[in-house]
Coordinates of C-alpha atoms in Angstrom, one line a residue:
Chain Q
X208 CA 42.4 28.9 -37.9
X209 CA 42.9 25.2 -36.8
X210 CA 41.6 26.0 -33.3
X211 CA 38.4 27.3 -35.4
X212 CA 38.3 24.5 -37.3
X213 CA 38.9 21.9 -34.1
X214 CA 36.1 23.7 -31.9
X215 CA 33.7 23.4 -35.1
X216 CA 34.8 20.0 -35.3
X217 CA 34.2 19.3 -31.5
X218 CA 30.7 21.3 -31.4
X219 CA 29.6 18.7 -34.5
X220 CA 30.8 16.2 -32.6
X221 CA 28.5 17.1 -29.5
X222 CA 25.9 17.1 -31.9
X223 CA 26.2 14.0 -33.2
X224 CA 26.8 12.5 -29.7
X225 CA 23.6 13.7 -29.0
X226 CA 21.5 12.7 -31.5
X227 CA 22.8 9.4 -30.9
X228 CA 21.7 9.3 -27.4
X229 CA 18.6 6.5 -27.4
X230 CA 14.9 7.5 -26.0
X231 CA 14.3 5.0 -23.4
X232 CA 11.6 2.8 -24.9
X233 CA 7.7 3.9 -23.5
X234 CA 4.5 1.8 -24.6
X235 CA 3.5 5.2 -26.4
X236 CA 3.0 3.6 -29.6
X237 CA 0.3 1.1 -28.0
X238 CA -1.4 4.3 -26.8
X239 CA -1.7 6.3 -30.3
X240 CA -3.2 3.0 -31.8
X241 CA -5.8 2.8 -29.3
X242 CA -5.6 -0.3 -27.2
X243 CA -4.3 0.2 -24.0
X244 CA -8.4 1.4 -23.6
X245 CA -9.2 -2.0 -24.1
X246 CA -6.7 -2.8 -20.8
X247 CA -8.4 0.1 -18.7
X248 CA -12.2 -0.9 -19.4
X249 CA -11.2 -3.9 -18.0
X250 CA -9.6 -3.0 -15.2
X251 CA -12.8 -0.5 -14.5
X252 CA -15.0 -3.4 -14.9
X253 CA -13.2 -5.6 -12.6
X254 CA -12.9 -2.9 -10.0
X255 CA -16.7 -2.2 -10.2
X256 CA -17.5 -5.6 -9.8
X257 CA -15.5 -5.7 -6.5
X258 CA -16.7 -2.6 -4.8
X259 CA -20.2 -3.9 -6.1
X260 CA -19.5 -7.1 -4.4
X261 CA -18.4 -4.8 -1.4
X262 CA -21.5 -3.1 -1.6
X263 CA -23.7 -6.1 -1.4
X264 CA -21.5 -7.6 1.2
X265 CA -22.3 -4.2 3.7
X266 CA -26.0 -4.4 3.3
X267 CA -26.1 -8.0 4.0
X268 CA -23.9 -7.2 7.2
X269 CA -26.1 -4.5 8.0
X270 CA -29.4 -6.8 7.8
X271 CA -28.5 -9.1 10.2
X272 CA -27.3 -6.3 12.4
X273 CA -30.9 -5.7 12.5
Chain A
X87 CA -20.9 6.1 13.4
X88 CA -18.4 6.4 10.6
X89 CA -18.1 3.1 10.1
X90 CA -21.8 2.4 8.8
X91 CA -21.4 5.6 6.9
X92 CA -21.7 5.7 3.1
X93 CA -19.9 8.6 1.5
X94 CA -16.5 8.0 2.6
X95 CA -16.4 4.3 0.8
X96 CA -17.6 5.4 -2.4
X97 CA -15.3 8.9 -2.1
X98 CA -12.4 6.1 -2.0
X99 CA -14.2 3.7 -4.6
X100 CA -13.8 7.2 -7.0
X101 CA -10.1 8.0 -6.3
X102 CA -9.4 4.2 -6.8
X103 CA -11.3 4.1 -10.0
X104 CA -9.4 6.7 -11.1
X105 CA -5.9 5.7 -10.1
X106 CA -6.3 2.8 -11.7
X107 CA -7.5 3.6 -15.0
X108 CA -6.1 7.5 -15.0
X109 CA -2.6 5.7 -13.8
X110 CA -1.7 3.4 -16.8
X111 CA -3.0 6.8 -19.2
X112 CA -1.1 9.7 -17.6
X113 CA 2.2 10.7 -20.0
X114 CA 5.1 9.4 -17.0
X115 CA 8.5 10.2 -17.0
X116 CA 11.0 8.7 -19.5
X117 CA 13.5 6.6 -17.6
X118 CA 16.0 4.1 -18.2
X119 CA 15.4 1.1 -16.6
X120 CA 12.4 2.1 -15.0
X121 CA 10.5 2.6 -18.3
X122 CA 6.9 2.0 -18.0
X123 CA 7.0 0.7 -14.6
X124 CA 7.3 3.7 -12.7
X125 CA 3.4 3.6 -12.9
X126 CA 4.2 0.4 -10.0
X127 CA 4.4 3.6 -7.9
X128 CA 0.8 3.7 -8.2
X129 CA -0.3 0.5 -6.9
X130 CA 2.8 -1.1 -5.1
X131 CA 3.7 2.0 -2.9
X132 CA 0.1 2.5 -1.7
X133 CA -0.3 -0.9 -0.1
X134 CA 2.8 0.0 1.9
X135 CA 0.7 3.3 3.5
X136 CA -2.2 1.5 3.9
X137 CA -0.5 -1.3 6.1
X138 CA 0.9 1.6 8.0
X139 CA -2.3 3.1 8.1
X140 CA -4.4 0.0 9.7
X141 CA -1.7 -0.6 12.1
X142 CA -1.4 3.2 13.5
X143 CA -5.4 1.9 13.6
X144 CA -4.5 -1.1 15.7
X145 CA -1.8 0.3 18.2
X146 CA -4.5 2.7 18.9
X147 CA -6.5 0.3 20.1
X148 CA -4.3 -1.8 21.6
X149 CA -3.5 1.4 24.1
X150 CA -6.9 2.1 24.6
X151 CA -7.5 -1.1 25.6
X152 CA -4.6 -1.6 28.5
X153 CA -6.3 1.9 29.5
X154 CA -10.0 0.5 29.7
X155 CA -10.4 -3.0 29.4
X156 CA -13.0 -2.9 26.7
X157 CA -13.5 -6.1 24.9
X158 CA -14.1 -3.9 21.7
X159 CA -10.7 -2.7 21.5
X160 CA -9.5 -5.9 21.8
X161 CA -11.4 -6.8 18.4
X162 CA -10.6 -3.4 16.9
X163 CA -7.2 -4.2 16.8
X164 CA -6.5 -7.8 16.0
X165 CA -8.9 -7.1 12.8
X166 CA -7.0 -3.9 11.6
X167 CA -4.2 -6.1 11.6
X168 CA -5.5 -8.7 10.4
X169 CA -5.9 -6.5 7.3
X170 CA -2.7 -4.3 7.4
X171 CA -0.8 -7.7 7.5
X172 CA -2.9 -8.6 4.0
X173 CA -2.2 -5.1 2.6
X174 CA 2.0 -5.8 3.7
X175 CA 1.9 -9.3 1.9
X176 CA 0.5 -7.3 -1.5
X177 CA 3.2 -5.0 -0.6
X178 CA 6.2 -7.2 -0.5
X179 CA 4.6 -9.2 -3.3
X180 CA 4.5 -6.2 -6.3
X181 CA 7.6 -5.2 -5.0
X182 CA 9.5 -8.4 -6.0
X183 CA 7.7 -8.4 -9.4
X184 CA 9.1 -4.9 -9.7
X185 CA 12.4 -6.0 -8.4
X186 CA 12.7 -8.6 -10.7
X187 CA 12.4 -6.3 -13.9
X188 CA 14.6 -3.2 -12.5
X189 CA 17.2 -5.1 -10.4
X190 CA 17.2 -8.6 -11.8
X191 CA 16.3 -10.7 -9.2
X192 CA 13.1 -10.7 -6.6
X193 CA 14.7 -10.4 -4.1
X194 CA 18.2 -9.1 -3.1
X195 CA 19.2 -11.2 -0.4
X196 CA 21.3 -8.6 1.8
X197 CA 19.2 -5.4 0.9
X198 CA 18.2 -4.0 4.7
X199 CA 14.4 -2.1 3.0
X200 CA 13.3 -5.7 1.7
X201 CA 14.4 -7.5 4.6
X202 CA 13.2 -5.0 7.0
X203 CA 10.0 -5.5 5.1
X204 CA 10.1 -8.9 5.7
X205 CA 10.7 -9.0 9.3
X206 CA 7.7 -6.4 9.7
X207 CA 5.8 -9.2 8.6
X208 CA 7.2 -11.6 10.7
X209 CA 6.7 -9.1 13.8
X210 CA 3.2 -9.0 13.2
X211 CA 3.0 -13.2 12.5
X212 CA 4.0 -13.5 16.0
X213 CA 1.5 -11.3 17.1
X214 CA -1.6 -13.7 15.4
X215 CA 0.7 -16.6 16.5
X216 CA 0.9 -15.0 20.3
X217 CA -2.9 -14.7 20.0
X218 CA -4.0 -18.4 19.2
X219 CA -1.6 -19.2 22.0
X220 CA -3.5 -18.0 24.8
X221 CA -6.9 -19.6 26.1
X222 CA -7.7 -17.3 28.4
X223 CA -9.7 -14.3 26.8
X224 CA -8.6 -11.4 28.9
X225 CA -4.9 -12.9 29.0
X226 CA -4.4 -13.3 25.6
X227 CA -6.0 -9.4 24.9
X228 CA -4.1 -7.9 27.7
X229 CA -1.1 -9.7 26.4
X230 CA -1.7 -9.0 23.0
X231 CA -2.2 -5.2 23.8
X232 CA 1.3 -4.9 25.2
X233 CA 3.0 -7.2 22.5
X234 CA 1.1 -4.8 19.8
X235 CA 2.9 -1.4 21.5
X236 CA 6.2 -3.2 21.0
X237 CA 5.5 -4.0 17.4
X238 CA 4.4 -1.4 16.0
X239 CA 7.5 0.2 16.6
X240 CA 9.5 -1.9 15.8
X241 CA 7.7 -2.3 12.2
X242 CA 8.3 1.1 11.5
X243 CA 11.9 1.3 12.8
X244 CA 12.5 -1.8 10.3
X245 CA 10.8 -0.7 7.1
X246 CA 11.3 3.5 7.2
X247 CA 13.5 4.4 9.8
X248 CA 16.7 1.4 9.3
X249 CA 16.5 1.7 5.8
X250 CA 17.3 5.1 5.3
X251 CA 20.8 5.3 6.7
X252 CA 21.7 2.0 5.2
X253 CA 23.0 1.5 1.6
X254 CA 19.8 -0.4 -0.4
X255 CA 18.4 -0.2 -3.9
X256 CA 15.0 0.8 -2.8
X257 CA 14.7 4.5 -2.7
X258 CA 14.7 6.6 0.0
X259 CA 17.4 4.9 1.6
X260 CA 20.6 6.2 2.0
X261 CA 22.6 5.9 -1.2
X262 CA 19.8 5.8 -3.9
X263 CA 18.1 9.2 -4.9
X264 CA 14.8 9.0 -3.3
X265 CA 11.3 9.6 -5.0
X266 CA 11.8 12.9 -4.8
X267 CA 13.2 13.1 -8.2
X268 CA 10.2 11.1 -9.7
X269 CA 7.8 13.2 -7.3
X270 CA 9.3 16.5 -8.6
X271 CA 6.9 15.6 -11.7
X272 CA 3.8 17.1 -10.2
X273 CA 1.7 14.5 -12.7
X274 CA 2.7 11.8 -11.5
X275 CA 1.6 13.4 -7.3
X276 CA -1.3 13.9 -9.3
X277 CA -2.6 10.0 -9.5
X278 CA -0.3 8.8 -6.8
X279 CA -1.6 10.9 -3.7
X280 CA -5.3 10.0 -4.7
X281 CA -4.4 6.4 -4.9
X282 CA -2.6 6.6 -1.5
X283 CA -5.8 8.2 -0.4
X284 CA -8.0 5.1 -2.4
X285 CA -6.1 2.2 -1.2
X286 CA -6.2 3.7 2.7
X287 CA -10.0 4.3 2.1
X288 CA -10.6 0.9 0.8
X289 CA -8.1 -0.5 3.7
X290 CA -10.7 0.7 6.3
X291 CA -13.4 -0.4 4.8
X292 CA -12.4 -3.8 4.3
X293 CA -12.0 -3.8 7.6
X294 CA -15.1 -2.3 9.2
X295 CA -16.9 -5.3 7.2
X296 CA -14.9 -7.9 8.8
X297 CA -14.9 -6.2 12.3
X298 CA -19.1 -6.2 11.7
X299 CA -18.5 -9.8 11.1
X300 CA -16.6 -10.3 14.1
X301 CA -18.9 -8.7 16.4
X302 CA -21.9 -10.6 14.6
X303 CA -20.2 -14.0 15.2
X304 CA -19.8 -13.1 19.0
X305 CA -23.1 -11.9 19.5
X306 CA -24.8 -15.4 17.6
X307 CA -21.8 -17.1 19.9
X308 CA -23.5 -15.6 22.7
X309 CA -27.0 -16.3 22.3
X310 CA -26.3 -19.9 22.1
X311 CA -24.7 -20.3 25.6

């Protein structure tokens, strides 16, 4: 009966344990309201200005090639 | 010729775009310590295999050149790296910022994968140094040729090969798990191979516009003697 009672006690135990393990922390709450969108437009805009300027940069190259 | 070719920049452009929008969204793996940075492996990583990349370029040329002494070679090969030699700076630069906020510090002073890094860099110093040091055109490229065989070598030997039977904190070495236990997450291969893929693409290109400017300025050079 007290070997019952100690292995209920230790599987509790392991529960508890458990539960208390901590979730490393992610950004996911910035996510779910929204405004890590506002981060990645930016970052798309940038980038399109720079393979834009990339762009322009080739044709001018290939113009005086010519 | 591919290098006045169209497709291939903006194929790169696209993977890019989407690494680097797709890779601060995708849902990463939980870690301690590593938390949200992980998504470094996105950006930092792929600088590393595009320096590779430009100076597998550049060695190529530098062999072709001791086999045929073409002055294009020659300019082939300083330019690629030229910018693998950016692309390794980047490299060593995200990686400190990353060092600083998973190991505490920006650099670990006896760790063989950042110092390896660093002398890379060094290797390839010389080689611009051992450039401006000779007058003498078919010298310096001849020289320059044989000193770029040796280097790239070496390079490799101090930032992949070394580090992996040495004890570092960078993975893939010997003591620390490597990326294989991030990589098993197939959503995370899923942004980093077509960033890899990107940052190689836009490597190349970058170069074929300064190598057009280098032949440009020798041609104007020429017209005025």
């Amino acid at each position: 009966m007290k070997r019952i009672k100690l292995l209920v006690l230790a599987m509790f135990a392991f529960l508890l344990g458990n539960a208390q393990d901590a979730v490393p922390e992610m950004s996911d709450a910035l996510r779910q309201n929204g405004k890590i969108y506002v981060v990645v437009t930016v970052i798309a805009i940038i980038f399109t200005g720079i393979i834009s300027y990339l762009i322009s940069l080739e044709r001018k190259i290939s113009k005086l090639e010519k | 010729m591919w290098i006045r070719k169209y497709w291939w920049k903006l194929l790169g452009a696209g993977f890019l775009m989407y690494a680097l929008t797709y890779g601060l969204l995708c849902p990463v793996p939980a870690l301690d310590i590593t938390n949200e940075t992980i998504r470094n492996l996105f950006y930092h990583v792929p600088m590393w295999f595009t320096m590779y990349a430009l100076f597998t370029y550049s060695v190529y040329h530098s062999i072709q050149y001791l086999r045929r002494a073409v002055d294009d070679h020659d300019i082939q090969a300083r330019t690629s790296a030229e910018i693998g030699f950016l692309f390794g700076v980047m490299g060593i630069a995200t990686g400190s910022i990353w060092a600083k906020y998973t190991w505490g510090t920006y650099w670990e002073p006896k760790d063989p994968k950042l110092n390896g890094a660093a002398i890379a860099l060094l290797i390839y110093l010389a080689y611009f140094v051992l450039r401006s040091a000779v007058e003498d055109e078919t010298k310096r490229a001849r020289l320059a040729a044989v000193y770029n065989i040796f280097a790239f070598p070496m390079q490799l030997a101090v930032t992949y090969i070394m580090p992996k039977f040495m004890l570092s904190l960078h993975p893939s070495s010997a003591d620390t798990v490597s990326f294989k236990q991030y990589d098993l997450d197939s959503k995370l291969r899923l942004v980093f191979y077509p960033a890899v893929a990107g940052w190689v693409i836009l490597g190349f290109w970058i170069f074929t516009l300064v190598y057009r400017y280098q032949l440009l300025k020798i041609k104007s050079e020429n017209e005025e003697n």
